[in-house]
CSV table of C-alpha atoms in Angstrom, one decimal:
chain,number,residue,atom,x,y,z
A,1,UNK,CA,-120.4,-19.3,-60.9
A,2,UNK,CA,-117.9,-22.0,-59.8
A,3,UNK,CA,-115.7,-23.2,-62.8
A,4,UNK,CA,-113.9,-26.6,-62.7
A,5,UNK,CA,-111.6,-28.2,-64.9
A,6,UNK,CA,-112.4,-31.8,-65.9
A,7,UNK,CA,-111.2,-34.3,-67.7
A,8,UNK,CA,-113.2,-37.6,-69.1
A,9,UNK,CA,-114.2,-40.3,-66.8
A,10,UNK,CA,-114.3,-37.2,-64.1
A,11,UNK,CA,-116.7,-36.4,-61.5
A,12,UNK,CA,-118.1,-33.8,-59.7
A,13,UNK,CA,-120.5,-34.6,-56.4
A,14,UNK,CA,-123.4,-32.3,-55.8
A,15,UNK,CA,-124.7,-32.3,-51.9
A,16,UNK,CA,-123.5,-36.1,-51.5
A,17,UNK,CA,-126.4,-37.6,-53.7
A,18,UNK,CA,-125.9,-35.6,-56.8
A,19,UNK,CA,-123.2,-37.1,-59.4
A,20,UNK,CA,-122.1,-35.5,-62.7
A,21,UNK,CA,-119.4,-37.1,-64.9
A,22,UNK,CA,-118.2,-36.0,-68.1
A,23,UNK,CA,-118.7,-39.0,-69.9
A,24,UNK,CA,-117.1,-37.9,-73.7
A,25,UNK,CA,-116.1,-35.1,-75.5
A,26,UNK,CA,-116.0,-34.5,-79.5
A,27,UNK,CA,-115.5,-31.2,-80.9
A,28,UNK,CA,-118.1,-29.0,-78.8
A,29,UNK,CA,-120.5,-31.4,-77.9
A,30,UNK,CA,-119.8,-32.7,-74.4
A,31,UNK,CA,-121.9,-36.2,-72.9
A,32,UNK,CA,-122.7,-35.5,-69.7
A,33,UNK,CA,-124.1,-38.3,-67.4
A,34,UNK,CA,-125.8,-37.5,-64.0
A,35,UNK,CA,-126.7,-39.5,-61.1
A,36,UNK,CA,-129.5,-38.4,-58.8
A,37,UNK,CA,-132.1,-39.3,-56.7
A,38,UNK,CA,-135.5,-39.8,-58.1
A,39,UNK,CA,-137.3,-36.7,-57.0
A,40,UNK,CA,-134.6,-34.3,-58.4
A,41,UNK,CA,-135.4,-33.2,-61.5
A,42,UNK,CA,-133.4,-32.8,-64.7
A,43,UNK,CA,-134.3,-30.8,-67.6
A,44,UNK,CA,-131.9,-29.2,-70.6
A,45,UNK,CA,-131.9,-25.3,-69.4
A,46,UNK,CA,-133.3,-24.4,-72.6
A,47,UNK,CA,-136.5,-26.9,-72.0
A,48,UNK,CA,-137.0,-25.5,-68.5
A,49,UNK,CA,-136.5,-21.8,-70.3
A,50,UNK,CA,-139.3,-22.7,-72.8
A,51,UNK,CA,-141.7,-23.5,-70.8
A,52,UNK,CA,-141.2,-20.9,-68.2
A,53,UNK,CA,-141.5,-18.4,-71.2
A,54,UNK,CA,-145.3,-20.2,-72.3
A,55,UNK,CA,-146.4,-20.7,-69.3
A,56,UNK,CA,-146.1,-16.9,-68.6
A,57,UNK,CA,-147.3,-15.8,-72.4
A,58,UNK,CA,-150.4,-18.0,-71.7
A,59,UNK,CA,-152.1,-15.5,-68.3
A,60,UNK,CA,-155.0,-14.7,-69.8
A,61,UNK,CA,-158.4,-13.1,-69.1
A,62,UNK,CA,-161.9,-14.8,-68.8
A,63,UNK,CA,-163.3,-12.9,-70.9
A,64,UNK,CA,-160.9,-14.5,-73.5
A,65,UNK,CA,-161.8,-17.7,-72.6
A,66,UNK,CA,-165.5,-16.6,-74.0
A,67,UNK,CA,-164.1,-15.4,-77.6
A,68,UNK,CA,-162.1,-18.2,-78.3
A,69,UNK,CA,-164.9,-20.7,-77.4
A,70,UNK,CA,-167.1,-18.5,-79.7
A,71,UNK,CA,-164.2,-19.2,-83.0
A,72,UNK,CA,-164.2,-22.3,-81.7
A,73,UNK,CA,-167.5,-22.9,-82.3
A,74,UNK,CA,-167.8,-21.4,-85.7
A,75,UNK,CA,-165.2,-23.5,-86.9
A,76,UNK,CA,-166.2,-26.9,-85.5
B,1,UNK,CA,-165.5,-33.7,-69.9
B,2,UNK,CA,-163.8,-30.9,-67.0
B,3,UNK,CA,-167.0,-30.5,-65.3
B,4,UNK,CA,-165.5,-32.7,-62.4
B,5,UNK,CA,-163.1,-30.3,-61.5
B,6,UNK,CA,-165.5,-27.5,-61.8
B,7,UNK,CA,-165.2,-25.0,-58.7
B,8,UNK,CA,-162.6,-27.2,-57.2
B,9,UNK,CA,-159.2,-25.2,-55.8
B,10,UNK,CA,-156.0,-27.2,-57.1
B,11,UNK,CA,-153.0,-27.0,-55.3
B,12,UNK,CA,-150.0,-27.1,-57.6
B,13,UNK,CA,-147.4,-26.1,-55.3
B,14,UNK,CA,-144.8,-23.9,-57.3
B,15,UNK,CA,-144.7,-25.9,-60.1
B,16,UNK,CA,-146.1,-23.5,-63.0
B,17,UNK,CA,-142.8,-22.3,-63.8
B,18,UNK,CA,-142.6,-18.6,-63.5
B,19,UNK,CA,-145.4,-18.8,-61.3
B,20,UNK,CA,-143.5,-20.5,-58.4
B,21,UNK,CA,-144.9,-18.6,-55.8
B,22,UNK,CA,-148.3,-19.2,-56.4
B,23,UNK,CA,-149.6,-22.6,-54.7
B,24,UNK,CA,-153.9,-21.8,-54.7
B,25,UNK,CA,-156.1,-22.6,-58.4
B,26,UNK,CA,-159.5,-22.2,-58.9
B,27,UNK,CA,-160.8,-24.3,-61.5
B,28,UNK,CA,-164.1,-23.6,-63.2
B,29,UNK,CA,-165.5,-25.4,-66.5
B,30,UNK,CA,-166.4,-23.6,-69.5
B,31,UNK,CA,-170.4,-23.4,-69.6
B,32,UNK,CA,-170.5,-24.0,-73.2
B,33,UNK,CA,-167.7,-26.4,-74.1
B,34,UNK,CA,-167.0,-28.7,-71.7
B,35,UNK,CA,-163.5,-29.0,-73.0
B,36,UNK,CA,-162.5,-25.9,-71.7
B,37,UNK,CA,-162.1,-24.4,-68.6
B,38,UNK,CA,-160.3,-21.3,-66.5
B,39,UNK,CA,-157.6,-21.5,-63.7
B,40,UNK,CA,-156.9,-18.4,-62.1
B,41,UNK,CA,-155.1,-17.5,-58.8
B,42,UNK,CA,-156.5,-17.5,-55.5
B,43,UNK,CA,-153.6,-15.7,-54.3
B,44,UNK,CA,-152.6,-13.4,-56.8
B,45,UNK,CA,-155.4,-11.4,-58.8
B,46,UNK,CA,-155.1,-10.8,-62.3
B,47,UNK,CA,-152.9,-14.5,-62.7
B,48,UNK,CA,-155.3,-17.2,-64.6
B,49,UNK,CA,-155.3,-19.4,-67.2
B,50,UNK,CA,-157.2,-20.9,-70.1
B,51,UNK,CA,-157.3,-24.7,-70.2
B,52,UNK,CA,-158.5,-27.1,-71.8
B,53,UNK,CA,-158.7,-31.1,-72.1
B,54,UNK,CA,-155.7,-31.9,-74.2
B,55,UNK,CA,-156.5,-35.3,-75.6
B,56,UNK,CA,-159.6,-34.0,-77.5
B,57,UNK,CA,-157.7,-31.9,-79.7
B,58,UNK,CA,-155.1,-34.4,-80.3
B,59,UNK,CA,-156.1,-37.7,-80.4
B,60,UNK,CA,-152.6,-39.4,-80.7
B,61,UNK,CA,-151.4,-37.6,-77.1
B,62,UNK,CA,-150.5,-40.0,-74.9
B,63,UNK,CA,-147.7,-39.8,-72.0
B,64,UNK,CA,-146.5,-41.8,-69.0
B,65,UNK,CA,-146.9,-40.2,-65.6
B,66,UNK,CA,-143.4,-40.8,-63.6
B,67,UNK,CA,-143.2,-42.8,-60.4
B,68,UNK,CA,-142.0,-39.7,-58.6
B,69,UNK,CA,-145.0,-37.9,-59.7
B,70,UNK,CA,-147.8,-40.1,-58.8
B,71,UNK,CA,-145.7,-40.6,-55.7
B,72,UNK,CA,-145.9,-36.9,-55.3
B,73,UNK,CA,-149.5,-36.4,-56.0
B,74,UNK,CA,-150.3,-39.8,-54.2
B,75,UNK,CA,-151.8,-41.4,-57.2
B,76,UNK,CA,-153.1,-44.7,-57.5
B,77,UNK,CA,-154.7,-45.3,-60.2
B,78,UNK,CA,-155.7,-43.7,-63.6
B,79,UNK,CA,-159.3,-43.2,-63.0
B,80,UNK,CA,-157.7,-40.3,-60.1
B,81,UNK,CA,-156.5,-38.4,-63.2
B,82,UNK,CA,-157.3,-35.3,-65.2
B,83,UNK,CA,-154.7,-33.8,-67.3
B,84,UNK,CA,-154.9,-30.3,-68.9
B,85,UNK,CA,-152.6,-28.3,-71.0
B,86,UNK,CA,-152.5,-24.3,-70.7
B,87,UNK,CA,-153.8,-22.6,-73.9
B,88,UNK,CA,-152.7,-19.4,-75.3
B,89,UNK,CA,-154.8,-17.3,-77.0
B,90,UNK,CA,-153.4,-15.5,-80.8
B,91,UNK,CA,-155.1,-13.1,-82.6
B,92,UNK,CA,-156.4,-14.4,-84.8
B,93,UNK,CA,-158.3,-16.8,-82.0
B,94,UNK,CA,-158.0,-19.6,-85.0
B,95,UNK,CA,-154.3,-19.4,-84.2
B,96,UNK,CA,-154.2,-20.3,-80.5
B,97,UNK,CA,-152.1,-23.0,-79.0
B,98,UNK,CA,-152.1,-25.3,-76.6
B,99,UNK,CA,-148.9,-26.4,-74.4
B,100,UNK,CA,-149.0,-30.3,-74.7
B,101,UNK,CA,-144.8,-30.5,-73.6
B,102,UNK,CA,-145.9,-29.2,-69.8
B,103,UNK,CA,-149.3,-30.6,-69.1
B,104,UNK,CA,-150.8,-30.4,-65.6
B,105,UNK,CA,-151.6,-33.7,-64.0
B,106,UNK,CA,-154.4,-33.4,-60.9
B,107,UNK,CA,-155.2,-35.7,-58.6
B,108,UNK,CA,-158.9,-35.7,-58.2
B,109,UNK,CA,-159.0,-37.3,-54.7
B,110,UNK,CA,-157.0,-34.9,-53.2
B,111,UNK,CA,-157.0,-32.1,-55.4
B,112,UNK,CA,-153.4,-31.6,-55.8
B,113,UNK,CA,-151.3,-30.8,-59.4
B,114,UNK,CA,-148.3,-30.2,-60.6
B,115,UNK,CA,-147.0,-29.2,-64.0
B,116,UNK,CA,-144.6,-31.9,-65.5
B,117,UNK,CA,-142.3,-31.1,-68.4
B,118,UNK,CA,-142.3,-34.3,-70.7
B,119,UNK,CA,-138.8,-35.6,-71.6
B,120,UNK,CA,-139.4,-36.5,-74.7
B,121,UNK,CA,-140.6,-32.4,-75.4
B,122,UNK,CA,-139.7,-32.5,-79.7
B,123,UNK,CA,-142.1,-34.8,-80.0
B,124,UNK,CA,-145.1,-33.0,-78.4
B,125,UNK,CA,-144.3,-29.2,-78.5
B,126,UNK,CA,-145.3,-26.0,-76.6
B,127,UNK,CA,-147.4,-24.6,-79.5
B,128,UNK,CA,-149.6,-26.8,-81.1
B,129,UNK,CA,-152.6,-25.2,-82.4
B,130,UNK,CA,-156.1,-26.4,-81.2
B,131,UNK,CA,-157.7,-25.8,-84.6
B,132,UNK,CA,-157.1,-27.4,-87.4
B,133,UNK,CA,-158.3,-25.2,-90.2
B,134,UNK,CA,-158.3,-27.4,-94.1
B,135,UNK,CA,-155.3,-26.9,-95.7
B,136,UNK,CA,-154.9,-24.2,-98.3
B,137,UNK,CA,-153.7,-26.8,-100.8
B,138,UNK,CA,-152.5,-30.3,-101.7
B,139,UNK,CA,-152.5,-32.6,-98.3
B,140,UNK,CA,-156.2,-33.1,-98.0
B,141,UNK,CA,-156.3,-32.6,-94.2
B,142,UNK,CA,-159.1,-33.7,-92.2
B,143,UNK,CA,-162.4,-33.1,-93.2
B,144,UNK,CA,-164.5,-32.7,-90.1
């Protein structure tokens, strides 16, 4: 991984469309602001981790599908 | 309510995360609750999903669809639309959830999807239960 040093108000340039500036710093919490075209997309890493995680958790047989309708039913 | 998209491969192209080599979907309804339905792999066997119709089970869900997403999926108008959210399955079944933070959004005139993560991802969740059982006490709860 590439480390930088920056200071506030400073930029980095991703792949001449992609800006990220460190907008303020207190304590540990750093305010990042990013420029980018519309189709990139940007999620917090822990967001994008989430999902990836329930998204794989939720494979599932058919023959599920056919129990859970049947509790579903009972408790309607 | 999913019948439309019954039989009907959806091409999501990658954007199941963890799945992001799978593009192919097969969707078919649930005979006996049309609320539901199955999404499995047409490309990788043993890879499918339960579904179901997301604003069913909770009423208040509501979410915009991004420019850059109808502009991916070519969308022009609501009526194009069906949304699900993956479901998983708990034992007890009573327990399962339903993942309304990363719905997928399918464009029934062309039959493409793609999973969107909502910004705003506190406020929905990735594990909100479909049923809700009356409370054991106090908070009255719906009576349905």
């Amino acid at each position: 991984m590439l480390i930088l040093t920056r200071k506030t108000g400073q930029a980095i340039v991703l792949d001449n469309g992609i800006e990220i500036l460190v907008s303020s710093i207190d304590g540990d919490q750093v305010k990042i602001g990013i420029q980018a075209p519309r189709e990139v997309t940007i999620l917090r890493k822990e967001v994008y981790e989430e999902v990836r995680q329930s998204n794989r958790e939720a494979t599932s047989s058919k023959a599920n599908l056919q129990k859970l309708l049947g509790v579903m039913e009972k408790n309607s | 309510m999913l019948q439309i998209l019954h039989d009907r491969i959806i091409r999501f192209k990658g954007s199941l995360l963890g799945f992001d080599d799978l593009d192919a979907f097969l969707f078919s309804q649930a005979e006996s609750n049309p609320m539901f339905g199955y999404l499995e792999s047409i490309e990788q066997e043993g890879v499918g999903f339960i579904v179901a119709w997301p604003f069913h089970f909770f009423p208040e869900y509501e979410f915009e669809i991004e420019e850059r997403v109808k502009e991916e999926l070519r969308i022009a108008g609501h009526q194009e639309v069906v949304v699900l959210s993956l479901v998983r399955v708990k034992e007890p079944f009573t327990e399962s959830t339903a993942n309304i933070t990363a719905p997928l959004v399918i464009n029934l005139s062309n039959n493409e999807g793609r999973q969107i993560i909502l910004q705003n991802e506190h406020r929905y969740g990735t594990r909100r239960k479909l049923l809700r059982l009356a409370e054991p006490s106090g908070s009255g709860g719906d009576a349905c």
